[in-house]
Amino acid sequence: MGRTILRRWWLIAAALLAGLVVWVAAQFIGNVPLPAAIPTAAQSSTVYADDGSTLALFHGTEDRIIVPLNQISTNLQQSVVAAEDRTFFTDSGFSLRGTLRALWVDIRGGSITQGGSTITQEYVRGVYAQIGNKRTVARKIKEAILAIKFARKYTKQEILSDYLNTVYFGRGAYGAQAAAEAYFNTSAANLTVSEAAYLAGILRSPEYYQPDSNPSGATRIRDTVLANMVDIKYLTQAQATAAKAQGLPFVGAGASNAARGAYFVEYVRRLLESQYKLSDSQVLTGGLKIYTTLDPKMQAAAENSVSSTLTAADDPQAAMVAMSTDGSIRALVGSRDVTNVQAAQGFNYAVQQASGAGRQAGSSFKPFTLATFIGAGYSIQSVFQAPTSIEVTSKQCQNLDGSNWSVTNYNNENFPDVNVTQATSNSVNTVYAQMVNLLGPKTVTAMARQIGGFTDLAPVCSITLGTSPATPLQMADAYVPFATQGQRPDPLAVLKVVTPTGQVLVNNAAHSTQVLDPNVANTVTQVLTQTLINGTASGKGIGRPAAGKTGTTENLVDAWFVGYTPSLSTAVWMGYPTNPTTHQTPAMTNVHGIQVTGGTLPATIWQRFMKAALAGTPSANFVAPTITGKIIGPTGAPCPAGQGPTADWQCLAPGAPCPVASPTSTAAPAAPSGTATPCPTPSEVLPPNIIIPSPTTTVTPAPKALAPAGTARGSPADVR
């Protein structure tokens, strides 16, 4: 017993001697140099919406946002001093009394476990790696010397600011600002006394005092700090009692897994690394300020339009991109799980194409054929036969096996002769098959690339029916030239990226290129307005001038609506995920009791979004076109195959019988006297390689599996 007491007295004497050594070393020896600069702490990067509000934080292992001391509430400053170091504002950076007290506890416990450090010591230990983490007397001496030197070089306010911006508070949050957001969804400047006391109390053991696992401990440590604040006159007893009554309005530990515009934020993160060549370290730990184009009001409208339309757990996936006509991405939804950060870090249907399983655009691709048709000098007043099905015998449209290309209208619909506007608004496949055959698939492909910037296109006739893959981002961008008299913008998500020191790493402005003749663009728009009035999306108007096109692929696998006003272009897609094992995609044959085509739920989502997004903004009109061009089959009906000229498309008055033509005739023969009145001779003829069955014959082409994009000449027989 006597030896134990003697040993303890020797240790106490050693501690006193250690304190003296520290003081002497700090005064005279100086063999522990203070680094010339404080190491830069990793801090989170902030993503801002276009109104300056915070969208999200990017961070690595340390979620930290550095803010000046005047943006950290006095409540938290005083709470931390009361909980950690009551003599902070008067000590020299090192507390001999605290060190002796800690050593005494360590001696009684038989090991060095008690801290006894000042706030300054805690700070230098955290930022200067050369001190080390192992608890030894030598480390304590180095730590104390650095703390004393640090306190001489910097003011107490500077030290407290640095400490509060670097210390760990639990929940992955480093520093006061990140902690305030992680626990209370507020800023460090707005912390209440109760909230601040809790955060100060958990610094020694943040994981132990988590409110979800230890609610009584969380309240108890808060109350302990409030009592300390009363002891040192930071609070009166009445104020402390009132603070206890305030409660602790914690947000759930998983709340950070939800975010506004989660898919847009993840798209921006990937863009910074892939397009702007910023390193992962810069983005996650560089404290960057990232300014974006996202409109919070439109984003909320986009998320709500999807979630309010697709309400069942087994509903298909959906994606949407809304883009201002200058190219600024205003809203982006990458799946039905609209705010889930972890889901957003996976697959984004708005901007990504699954490898080998691109989602086809269906008839939403027809406007590019329409633009090619008008750009080639043809008039939208042209009239086409629109039977249920046709066969195209030209070599350029043959299937890979050499068979003729068979095309059928959606749901086997049969139309009377229609002009181009009617064919487009009703999405008549057999008319668009004749158009691509007339124009040539290479010409249509070139126009689609020119207008929309598409790269993954095959120059095959089925391109007119949308057998090439596309994303909502591509489609929203590709429709903008129709609204802007031919100007296609570069998609714009990131406006500016600035480092904590003010260095500008990225500085973008809207940029557009003239890709289409203005009158061609205006004519396409005039045609597409009819889709919403009396076409496949009838009843989906938004109470102001708008235009658009539906798209539905074979077997109801994908459904689209892409529409626009003079200021905003929006693409909506729906479809089930493709099974990665079987590579099969379920059909949308019964969603909320209906078969999903582009004019149903996708158009509903589009309508709901556009009404909300544009509410309160002035309505604008499209520019009216000048209708020009050569007319194919002006008025009246063309003759069925075998009953008229094979090279010319002769037009007759409605109801008139067709004359019998000689096999070699290339000119329109006169109608038999008294039986028919020939129509005006058309200014253009169609190639003689379209087989149109007689009205009494139904042609049902054998189904053909689609070859991969770039190789197929055949196309779905049932798209709209």
XYZ file of C-alpha atoms in Angstrom:
720
model
C 0.000 0.000 0.000
C 2.800 2.371 0.970
C 4.634 1.654 -2.249
C 1.530 2.442 -4.299
C 1.075 5.789 -2.557
C 4.760 6.584 -3.002
C 4.534 5.675 -6.687
C 1.586 8.005 -7.160
C 3.410 10.886 -5.473
C 6.339 10.287 -7.775
C 3.967 10.467 -10.766
C 2.476 13.695 -9.461
C 5.966 15.132 -9.113
C 6.704 13.973 -12.649
C 3.589 15.712 -13.892
C 4.611 18.955 -12.199
C 8.034 18.622 -13.746
C 6.420 17.966 -17.147
C 4.428 21.149 -16.798
C 7.565 23.074 -16.004
C 9.327 21.500 -18.984
C 6.493 22.550 -21.254
C 6.690 26.115 -20.006
C 10.477 26.265 -20.368
C 10.355 24.670 -23.807
C 7.768 27.134 -24.973
C 9.791 30.051 -23.608
C 13.310 29.136 -24.562
C 13.808 25.881 -26.453
C 11.219 26.090 -29.253
C 12.226 22.730 -30.641
C 8.651 22.048 -31.786
C 8.197 24.509 -34.653
C 4.758 25.906 -35.432
C 3.962 25.266 -39.116
C 3.961 28.404 -41.241
C 0.374 27.838 -42.353
C -2.628 26.032 -40.965
C -3.367 22.929 -43.035
C -6.414 23.432 -45.225
C -9.326 21.414 -43.931
C -11.354 19.437 -46.418
C -14.758 21.017 -46.782
C -17.952 20.179 -48.628
C -18.851 21.778 -51.938
C -22.209 23.524 -52.186
C -24.581 23.221 -55.138
C -26.862 26.221 -55.651
C -30.123 26.535 -57.579
C -30.663 29.482 -59.903
C -32.328 31.492 -57.107
C -29.277 31.150 -54.843
C -30.811 28.553 -52.527
C -28.785 25.487 -51.560
C -29.658 22.332 -53.465
C -27.147 19.917 -52.007
C -23.683 19.358 -50.592
C -20.934 17.246 -52.092
C -18.575 15.804 -49.517
C -16.134 12.975 -49.068
C -15.534 11.328 -45.706
C -15.866 14.730 -44.047
C -19.037 16.755 -44.520
C -17.836 20.268 -43.734
C -18.840 23.799 -44.719
C -16.504 26.485 -43.402
C -18.249 29.669 -42.286
C -16.887 32.771 -40.505
C -17.374 33.081 -36.749
C -20.035 35.757 -37.176
C -22.152 33.126 -38.959
C -21.968 30.768 -35.992
C -24.502 31.659 -33.309
C -23.286 33.075 -30.013
C -25.355 30.303 -28.431
C -23.035 27.657 -29.868
C -19.854 29.592 -29.137
C -20.784 29.985 -25.470
C -22.071 26.405 -25.204
C -18.791 24.973 -26.474
C -16.709 27.119 -24.119
C -18.931 26.109 -21.193
C -18.713 22.415 -22.094
C -15.092 22.157 -23.215
C -12.893 24.900 -21.774
C -14.276 27.442 -19.299
C -10.966 29.330 -19.153
C -10.588 29.491 -22.920
C -10.616 33.280 -23.142
C -7.985 33.684 -20.394
C -5.659 30.690 -20.685
C -2.392 30.619 -22.611
C -3.536 27.784 -24.840
C -2.333 25.215 -22.320
C -3.928 24.511 -18.961
C -1.541 23.163 -16.345
C -4.426 22.667 -13.931
C -6.385 20.690 -16.504
C -3.363 18.595 -17.380
C -2.664 17.794 -13.723
C -6.319 16.928 -13.152
C -6.289 14.614 -16.146
C -3.029 13.012 -15.034
C -4.455 12.427 -11.569
C -7.433 10.619 -13.099
C -5.069 8.656 -15.298
C -2.930 7.720 -12.305
C -5.918 6.515 -10.361
C -7.050 4.548 -13.359
C -3.633 3.149 -14.029
C -3.287 4.455 -17.613
C -3.243 7.647 -19.655
C -6.846 8.007 -20.846
C -8.086 11.385 -19.597
C -7.723 14.367 -21.956
C -7.597 17.524 -19.830
C -6.975 19.577 -22.974
C -7.947 23.137 -23.793
C -9.882 24.025 -26.934
C -6.588 25.211 -28.424
C -4.917 21.882 -27.658
C -7.847 19.996 -29.130
C -7.617 22.092 -32.274
C -3.878 21.712 -32.882
C -4.147 17.979 -32.254
C -6.796 17.784 -34.975
C -4.982 19.786 -37.641
C -1.283 18.982 -37.110
C -0.649 15.392 -38.043
C 2.935 15.358 -36.683
C 1.620 15.244 -33.129
C 0.284 11.746 -33.668
C -2.694 10.026 -32.098
C -1.085 7.727 -29.563
C -1.653 8.825 -25.961
C 1.846 9.387 -24.550
C 3.488 11.980 -22.324
C 5.703 13.022 -25.242
C 2.647 13.681 -27.390
C 1.068 15.766 -24.641
C 4.232 17.849 -24.394
C 4.325 18.478 -28.163
C 0.640 19.284 -28.146
C 1.019 21.736 -25.271
C 3.982 23.527 -26.864
C 2.119 23.914 -30.175
C -0.989 25.128 -28.352
C 0.965 27.810 -26.495
C 2.664 28.995 -29.686
C -0.615 28.875 -31.561
C -2.331 30.997 -28.899
C 0.419 33.593 -29.200
C 0.092 33.829 -32.976
C -3.706 33.848 -33.312
C -6.527 35.587 -31.475
C -9.038 33.656 -29.407
C -11.730 34.450 -31.951
C -9.614 32.994 -34.752
C -8.899 29.855 -32.730
C -12.535 29.371 -31.768
C -13.620 29.896 -35.373
C -11.142 27.318 -36.670
C -12.094 24.843 -33.959
C -15.837 25.146 -34.591
C -15.275 24.678 -38.328
C -13.216 21.494 -37.980
C -14.417 19.541 -34.930
C -16.469 16.375 -35.497
C -20.095 16.380 -34.308
C -21.214 12.927 -35.444
C -23.533 11.948 -38.329
C -20.606 12.511 -40.677
C -20.763 16.252 -39.959
C -17.549 18.215 -39.444
C -17.906 21.777 -38.254
C -20.822 23.784 -36.916
C -22.593 24.451 -40.205
C -22.693 20.816 -41.322
C -23.776 19.762 -37.815
C -26.607 22.302 -37.690
C -27.908 20.989 -41.004
C -27.443 17.309 -40.134
C -29.228 17.455 -36.773
C -31.700 20.326 -37.057
C -31.952 21.242 -40.748
C -30.921 24.798 -39.973
C -27.827 26.986 -40.253
C -25.159 27.453 -37.593
C -26.254 31.079 -37.318
C -29.794 30.134 -36.323
C -29.146 27.506 -33.643
C -31.258 27.959 -30.533
C -29.764 27.750 -27.026
C -31.197 24.254 -26.619
C -29.835 23.025 -29.953
C -26.438 24.622 -29.371
C -26.125 23.088 -25.893
C -26.791 19.629 -27.325
C -24.184 20.002 -30.066
C -21.585 21.262 -27.581
C -22.325 18.407 -25.215
C -21.788 15.604 -27.721
C -18.291 16.674 -28.830
C -16.548 14.201 -26.503
C -18.678 11.267 -27.613
C -20.977 12.137 -30.508
C -22.000 8.578 -31.390
C -23.065 7.788 -27.820
C -25.514 10.705 -27.602
C -27.386 10.136 -30.848
C -31.084 10.922 -30.335
C -32.362 7.891 -32.229
C -30.346 5.379 -30.180
C -30.044 7.251 -26.855
C -32.808 9.858 -26.538
C -32.523 10.166 -22.749
C -28.754 10.604 -23.020
C -29.219 13.323 -25.643
C -31.507 15.291 -23.343
C -29.267 14.704 -20.335
C -26.110 15.998 -22.004
C -28.001 19.058 -23.252
C -29.150 19.792 -19.695
C -25.604 19.360 -18.357
C -24.263 21.990 -20.740
C -27.098 24.377 -19.889
C -26.165 24.018 -16.212
C -22.537 24.790 -17.056
C -23.649 27.915 -18.897
C -25.531 29.042 -15.788
C -22.432 28.404 -13.670
C -20.263 30.743 -15.735
C -22.976 33.363 -16.145
C -23.710 32.820 -19.845
C -27.329 32.097 -18.918
C -29.628 32.820 -16.029
C -31.450 29.919 -14.463
C -34.680 31.169 -16.023
C -33.093 31.199 -19.468
C -31.771 27.669 -18.984
C -35.214 26.473 -17.908
C -36.753 28.098 -20.981
C -34.141 26.425 -23.195
C -35.058 23.022 -21.798
C -38.682 23.738 -22.675
C -37.659 24.518 -26.274
C -37.046 20.855 -26.911
C -34.734 19.351 -29.525
C -36.359 19.237 -32.998
C -34.084 16.627 -34.520
C -34.366 15.585 -38.130
C -34.042 11.874 -38.828
C -30.565 10.455 -39.225
C -31.508 9.414 -42.761
C -32.980 12.772 -43.731
C -29.845 13.644 -45.661
C -30.765 10.807 -48.039
C -33.521 12.996 -49.496
C -32.823 16.102 -51.525
C -34.395 18.487 -53.981
C -33.409 17.672 -57.514
C -31.414 14.608 -56.455
C -30.986 13.332 -60.015
C -30.033 16.764 -61.313
C -27.461 17.150 -58.535
C -25.896 13.789 -59.349
C -25.926 14.700 -63.062
C -24.030 17.898 -62.186
C -21.475 15.967 -60.126
C -20.733 13.618 -63.003
C -20.657 16.534 -65.432
C -18.040 18.353 -63.359
C -15.766 15.349 -63.559
C -16.429 14.197 -67.130
C -16.897 17.458 -69.031
C -15.081 20.027 -66.908
C -12.287 17.663 -65.800
C -12.461 18.480 -62.098
C -11.069 15.736 -59.911
C -13.202 13.774 -57.495
C -11.202 15.315 -54.651
C -11.885 18.847 -55.894
C -15.596 18.221 -56.158
C -16.042 16.407 -52.846
C -13.564 18.160 -50.560
C -12.603 21.421 -52.278
C -15.281 23.657 -50.789
C -16.459 24.672 -54.257
C -19.461 26.878 -54.892
C -21.336 25.364 -57.824
C -24.007 27.554 -59.407
C -26.574 25.789 -61.586
C -29.590 26.484 -63.804
C -32.174 24.486 -61.843
C -35.374 26.378 -61.044
C -36.705 25.196 -57.633
C -40.295 26.019 -58.544
C -40.116 24.046 -61.787
C -38.275 21.190 -60.094
C -40.991 20.909 -57.467
C -43.620 20.970 -60.231
C -41.759 18.235 -62.141
C -41.434 15.977 -59.109
C -45.065 16.504 -58.178
C -46.359 15.876 -61.710
C -44.626 12.485 -61.746
C -45.493 11.418 -58.201
C -49.122 12.573 -58.448
C -49.672 10.707 -61.723
C -47.822 7.466 -60.979
C -49.093 6.621 -57.515
C -48.906 2.836 -57.383
C -45.825 0.955 -56.208
C -45.764 -1.187 -59.357
C -46.177 1.692 -61.805
C -43.612 2.043 -64.616
C -40.575 4.263 -64.334
C -40.704 7.836 -65.580
C -38.251 10.588 -66.412
C -38.510 14.217 -67.437
C -36.290 17.074 -68.552
C -37.507 20.657 -68.878
C -35.248 23.078 -70.719
C -35.554 26.784 -71.377
C -35.188 27.624 -75.034
C -31.725 29.042 -74.270
C -30.633 25.533 -73.202
C -30.811 25.991 -69.419
C -31.995 22.823 -67.694
C -34.771 24.020 -65.398
C -36.010 20.701 -64.029
C -34.849 17.091 -64.215
C -36.438 13.916 -62.860
C -34.424 10.739 -63.355
C -36.898 8.198 -61.985
C -40.061 7.912 -59.907
C -37.949 7.963 -56.720
C -37.619 11.681 -57.283
C -35.669 12.802 -54.180
C -33.645 9.706 -53.253
C -29.933 10.553 -53.267
C -28.766 6.934 -53.230
C -31.098 6.027 -56.106
C -29.862 9.052 -58.039
C -26.308 7.761 -57.737
C -27.449 4.731 -59.719
C -29.184 4.867 -63.107
C -30.638 8.147 -64.368
C -33.329 7.604 -67.009
C -33.324 11.310 -67.888
C -29.766 11.382 -69.212
C -28.467 7.818 -69.515
C -28.953 5.015 -71.998
C -28.524 1.520 -70.617
C -25.765 -0.309 -72.460
C -27.290 -2.276 -75.317
C -30.820 -1.403 -74.218
C -31.540 2.120 -75.367
C -35.118 3.325 -74.988
C -36.560 3.994 -78.450
C -38.209 7.344 -79.164
C -41.145 6.003 -81.180
C -43.167 8.527 -83.140
C -41.767 11.440 -81.132
C -39.000 11.156 -83.764
C -41.367 11.925 -86.654
C -40.865 15.713 -86.456
C -37.330 15.233 -87.766
C -38.724 13.515 -90.859
C -41.276 16.303 -91.117
C -38.521 18.934 -90.989
C -36.620 17.028 -93.683
C -39.742 16.890 -95.850
C -40.387 20.633 -95.547
C -36.689 21.472 -95.882
C -36.557 19.467 -99.126
C -39.107 21.831 -100.632
C -42.383 19.980 -100.051
C -45.588 21.519 -98.780
C -47.548 20.410 -95.743
C -50.601 20.696 -98.011
C -49.472 17.497 -99.704
C -51.953 14.622 -99.494
C -51.094 10.964 -98.909
C -53.018 7.748 -98.865
C -53.136 6.430 -95.299
C -54.255 2.777 -95.362
C -53.878 0.367 -92.461
C -50.655 -1.039 -93.876
C -48.265 -0.728 -96.786
C -45.224 -2.474 -98.168
C -42.188 -0.535 -99.342
C -40.311 -2.371 -102.087
C -37.357 -0.019 -102.547
C -33.917 -1.407 -101.848
C -33.084 1.391 -99.412
C -35.914 0.217 -97.140
C -35.491 -3.533 -97.435
C -35.126 -5.625 -94.297
C -31.817 -7.304 -93.617
C -33.116 -10.553 -95.102
C -34.035 -8.759 -98.339
C -37.777 -8.782 -97.725
C -39.968 -5.734 -98.208
C -40.457 -3.307 -95.356
C -44.002 -3.642 -94.015
C -45.510 -0.834 -91.977
C -48.805 -0.846 -90.100
C -50.633 1.945 -88.334
C -51.136 1.830 -84.592
C -54.059 -0.398 -83.667
C -54.576 -1.178 -87.392
C -56.173 2.212 -87.933
C -57.279 3.012 -91.472
C -57.485 6.659 -92.564
C -58.892 8.363 -95.644
C -56.467 10.463 -97.635
C -54.763 12.893 -95.269
C -52.592 15.942 -95.588
C -49.284 16.196 -93.755
C -50.734 17.991 -90.737
C -53.409 15.332 -90.308
C -50.887 12.541 -90.789
C -48.668 14.043 -88.099
C -51.304 14.888 -85.520
C -52.745 11.367 -85.859
C -49.266 9.806 -86.086
C -50.016 7.831 -89.253
C -47.152 5.393 -89.760
C -48.006 4.468 -93.348
C -47.747 8.107 -94.438
C -44.391 8.607 -92.723
C -43.096 5.413 -94.305
C -43.914 6.928 -97.721
C -42.179 10.167 -96.702
C -38.926 8.529 -95.600
C -38.941 6.426 -98.771
C -39.332 9.606 -100.833
C -36.631 11.516 -98.953
C -34.187 8.689 -98.328
C -33.168 7.471 -94.845
C -29.709 9.033 -95.084
C -31.238 12.466 -95.633
C -33.579 12.076 -92.653
C -30.739 10.808 -90.477
C -28.561 13.773 -91.425
C -31.360 16.189 -90.547
C -31.950 14.517 -87.146
C -28.259 14.800 -86.369
C -28.241 18.420 -87.460
C -31.315 19.444 -85.497
C -30.911 17.358 -82.381
C -27.227 16.582 -82.182
C -27.966 12.850 -82.075
C -24.984 10.594 -82.637
C -26.370 7.074 -82.175
C -28.507 6.974 -85.312
C -28.688 4.373 -88.058
C -29.527 5.642 -91.594
C -32.375 3.193 -92.094
C -35.988 3.803 -93.121
C -37.313 2.800 -89.714
C -35.663 5.899 -88.253
C -38.840 7.791 -89.152
C -40.772 5.628 -86.664
C -38.284 6.224 -83.879
C -36.346 2.964 -83.644
C -33.175 4.763 -82.537
C -32.504 5.297 -78.816
C -32.837 8.673 -77.142
C -32.952 10.226 -73.683
C -35.374 12.851 -72.371
C -32.477 15.327 -72.216
C -31.704 14.749 -75.901
C -35.352 15.007 -76.920
C -36.027 18.187 -74.932
C -32.963 19.779 -76.524
C -33.811 18.514 -80.028
C -37.292 20.077 -79.965
C -36.010 23.537 -78.990
C -35.114 24.523 -82.608
C -38.777 24.183 -83.577
C -39.643 26.813 -80.934
C -36.746 29.155 -81.669
C -36.881 29.459 -85.444
C -34.058 26.998 -85.902
C -31.706 27.786 -82.992
C -30.477 24.719 -81.076
C -28.857 25.475 -77.714
C -26.128 23.583 -75.938
C -27.669 21.993 -72.836
C -26.591 24.054 -69.833
C -26.622 22.842 -66.222
C -23.548 24.458 -64.620
C -23.189 28.222 -64.766
C -20.149 28.811 -62.594
C -17.796 26.991 -60.234
C -15.770 29.033 -57.729
C -13.136 27.905 -55.215
C -13.092 29.139 -51.586
C -10.383 31.636 -52.591
C -12.513 33.092 -55.380
C -10.837 31.380 -58.318
C -13.345 30.721 -61.115
C -12.904 27.197 -62.472
C -15.966 27.120 -64.748
C -17.844 30.051 -66.243
C -20.574 29.242 -68.757
C -23.118 31.212 -70.724
C -25.980 30.109 -72.946
C -24.940 29.307 -76.516
C -27.064 28.359 -79.535
C -26.374 27.370 -83.141
C -28.603 27.909 -86.164
C -29.438 24.384 -87.315
C -32.684 24.818 -89.240
C -34.238 27.301 -91.639
C -36.543 29.593 -89.599
C -39.558 29.074 -91.830
C -39.077 25.293 -91.764
C -38.988 25.409 -87.951
C -42.090 27.589 -87.820
C -43.922 25.253 -90.206
C -43.064 22.190 -88.109
C -44.392 24.009 -85.055
C -47.650 24.886 -86.783
C -48.144 21.218 -87.626
C -47.275 20.022 -84.102
C -49.764 22.367 -82.454
C -52.518 20.170 -83.870
C -51.369 17.174 -81.800
C -52.766 18.873 -78.700
C -55.919 20.134 -80.409
C -57.311 17.229 -82.405
C -54.527 14.663 -82.537
C -53.077 11.865 -80.396
C -52.767 14.165 -77.348
C -56.121 15.873 -77.763
C -57.255 17.437 -74.493
C -53.721 17.782 -73.100
C -53.368 21.464 -73.896
C -52.144 23.922 -71.285
C -54.228 27.007 -71.996
C -51.559 28.751 -74.047
C -49.846 28.153 -77.420
C -48.022 24.831 -77.289
C -46.897 22.123 -79.669
C -45.705 18.564 -79.281
C -45.642 14.970 -80.409
C -46.522 11.638 -78.860
C -44.345 8.564 -79.128
C -45.189 4.927 -78.431
C -42.987 1.997 -79.350
C -43.942 -1.520 -80.363
C -45.693 -3.620 -77.715
C -46.212 -0.530 -75.524
C -42.692 -0.735 -74.123
C -41.876 2.999 -74.212
C -44.193 5.986 -74.219
C -43.216 9.617 -74.748
C -44.606 13.068 -74.933
C -42.309 15.880 -76.005
C -43.842 19.323 -76.115
C -42.902 22.965 -75.977
C -43.969 26.589 -75.779
C -41.957 29.543 -77.108
C -40.008 29.522 -73.817
C -39.849 25.949 -72.496
C -39.258 22.488 -74.000
C -40.129 19.399 -71.938
C -39.695 15.699 -72.668
C -41.461 12.989 -70.644
C -40.721 9.267 -70.916
C -42.363 6.235 -69.307
C -41.473 2.563 -69.349
C -40.703 -0.444 -67.183
C -37.044 -1.324 -66.496
C -35.563 -4.004 -68.713
C -34.923 -7.309 -66.976
C -31.101 -7.643 -66.868
C -31.291 -11.436 -67.084
C -33.896 -11.999 -69.781
C -33.341 -8.632 -71.505
C -37.127 -8.379 -71.806
C -39.029 -5.178 -71.086
C -42.610 -5.516 -69.783
C -45.344 -3.856 -71.819
C -47.476 -1.098 -70.317
C -50.755 -2.847 -71.094
C -52.527 -2.155 -67.804
C -51.381 0.875 -65.869
C -54.180 2.427 -63.866
C -56.541 0.421 -66.042
C -55.307 1.687 -69.425
C -52.816 0.870 -72.145
C -50.108 3.510 -71.979
C -49.392 5.428 -75.156
C -47.657 8.767 -75.423
C -50.957 10.608 -75.428
C -52.108 9.126 -72.100
C -50.055 9.263 -68.887
C -46.897 10.837 -70.383
C -48.988 13.653 -71.850
C -50.793 13.991 -68.508
C -47.479 14.372 -66.664
C -46.366 16.922 -69.254
C -49.614 18.868 -68.987
C -49.539 19.002 -65.179
C -45.930 20.106 -65.168
C -46.256 22.781 -67.836
C -49.323 24.350 -66.248
C -47.585 24.593 -62.871
C -44.177 25.585 -64.227
C -45.526 28.395 -66.394
C -48.197 29.637 -63.996
C -47.957 33.385 -63.598
C -45.764 33.862 -66.662
C -47.003 35.726 -69.755
C -48.279 33.677 -72.670
C -46.492 34.027 -76.007
C -47.356 33.061 -79.569
C -45.282 31.080 -82.011
C -44.165 32.780 -85.221
C -46.574 31.994 -88.070
C -44.912 30.326 -91.072
C -45.243 30.979 -94.763
C -46.602 27.789 -96.317
C -44.672 27.045 -99.494
C -43.332 24.073 -101.387
C -44.280 21.454 -103.956
C -47.577 19.719 -103.356
C -47.831 15.961 -103.611
C -51.318 14.764 -104.522
C -53.105 18.115 -104.002
C -56.842 17.369 -103.637
C -58.983 14.367 -104.316
C -58.032 10.699 -104.102
C -55.083 8.882 -105.691
C -55.806 5.689 -107.567
C -55.045 2.295 -106.031
C -52.165 0.351 -107.523
C -53.000 -1.224 -110.889
C -55.862 1.148 -111.608
C -53.888 4.174 -112.604
C -50.428 5.255 -113.740
C -47.603 3.616 -111.870
C -45.208 6.553 -112.095
C -47.530 9.513 -111.635
C -49.947 9.933 -108.755
C -53.126 10.926 -110.513
C -55.778 12.724 -108.460
C -59.493 12.483 -109.104
C -62.492 14.273 -107.695
C -63.870 12.625 -104.555
C -65.982 9.594 -105.419
C -64.881 9.459 -109.077
C -63.905 6.047 -110.501
C -60.330 5.590 -111.625
C -59.552 5.204 -115.331
C -57.733 2.148 -116.555
C -54.203 3.057 -117.531
C -51.898 1.277 -119.925
C -48.938 -0.425 -118.232
C -46.481 1.872 -119.986
C -48.303 5.109 -119.374
C -46.414 7.764 -117.460
C -48.942 10.532 -117.914
C -52.283 10.875 -116.209
C -54.900 9.598 -118.703
C -58.148 11.406 -119.137
C -61.082 10.147 -117.187
C -63.908 8.542 -119.146
C -66.357 11.142 -120.256
C -69.061 11.814 -117.714
C -67.607 9.620 -115.028
C -64.739 11.598 -113.519
C -63.103 14.982 -113.420
C -59.338 14.802 -113.150
C -57.770 16.779 -110.276
C -54.993 19.309 -110.874
C -51.803 17.609 -111.861
C -49.550 17.334 -108.814
C -46.256 19.138 -108.951
C -44.382 16.098 -107.615
C -44.716 12.344 -107.953
C -43.982 9.602 -105.448
C -41.526 6.810 -106.245
C -43.352 3.803 -107.747
C -42.324 1.408 -104.986
C -45.192 1.577 -102.528
C -47.657 -1.308 -102.460
C -51.002 -0.252 -101.049
C -53.487 -3.098 -100.687
C -57.011 -2.743 -101.999
C -59.624 -1.629 -99.452
C -60.979 -5.179 -99.191
C -57.573 -6.660 -98.395
C -55.995 -6.639 -94.971
C -52.245 -7.045 -94.880
C -50.824 -8.173 -91.550
C -47.053 -8.310 -91.844
C -45.286 -11.092 -90.027
C -43.663 -9.802 -86.862
C -39.950 -9.268 -87.151
C -37.527 -8.979 -84.246
C -35.646 -5.719 -84.289
C -31.941 -5.927 -84.951
C -29.660 -3.722 -82.839
C -29.641 -0.019 -83.685
C -27.432 0.603 -86.685
C -28.227 -2.674 -88.401
C -31.999 -2.909 -88.633
C -33.942 -1.885 -91.686
C -37.227 -3.276 -90.436
C -39.208 -1.405 -87.801
C -41.990 -1.924 -85.320
C -45.282 -2.389 -87.088
C -47.342 -0.868 -84.300
C -45.963 2.456 -83.127
C -47.610 5.779 -82.593
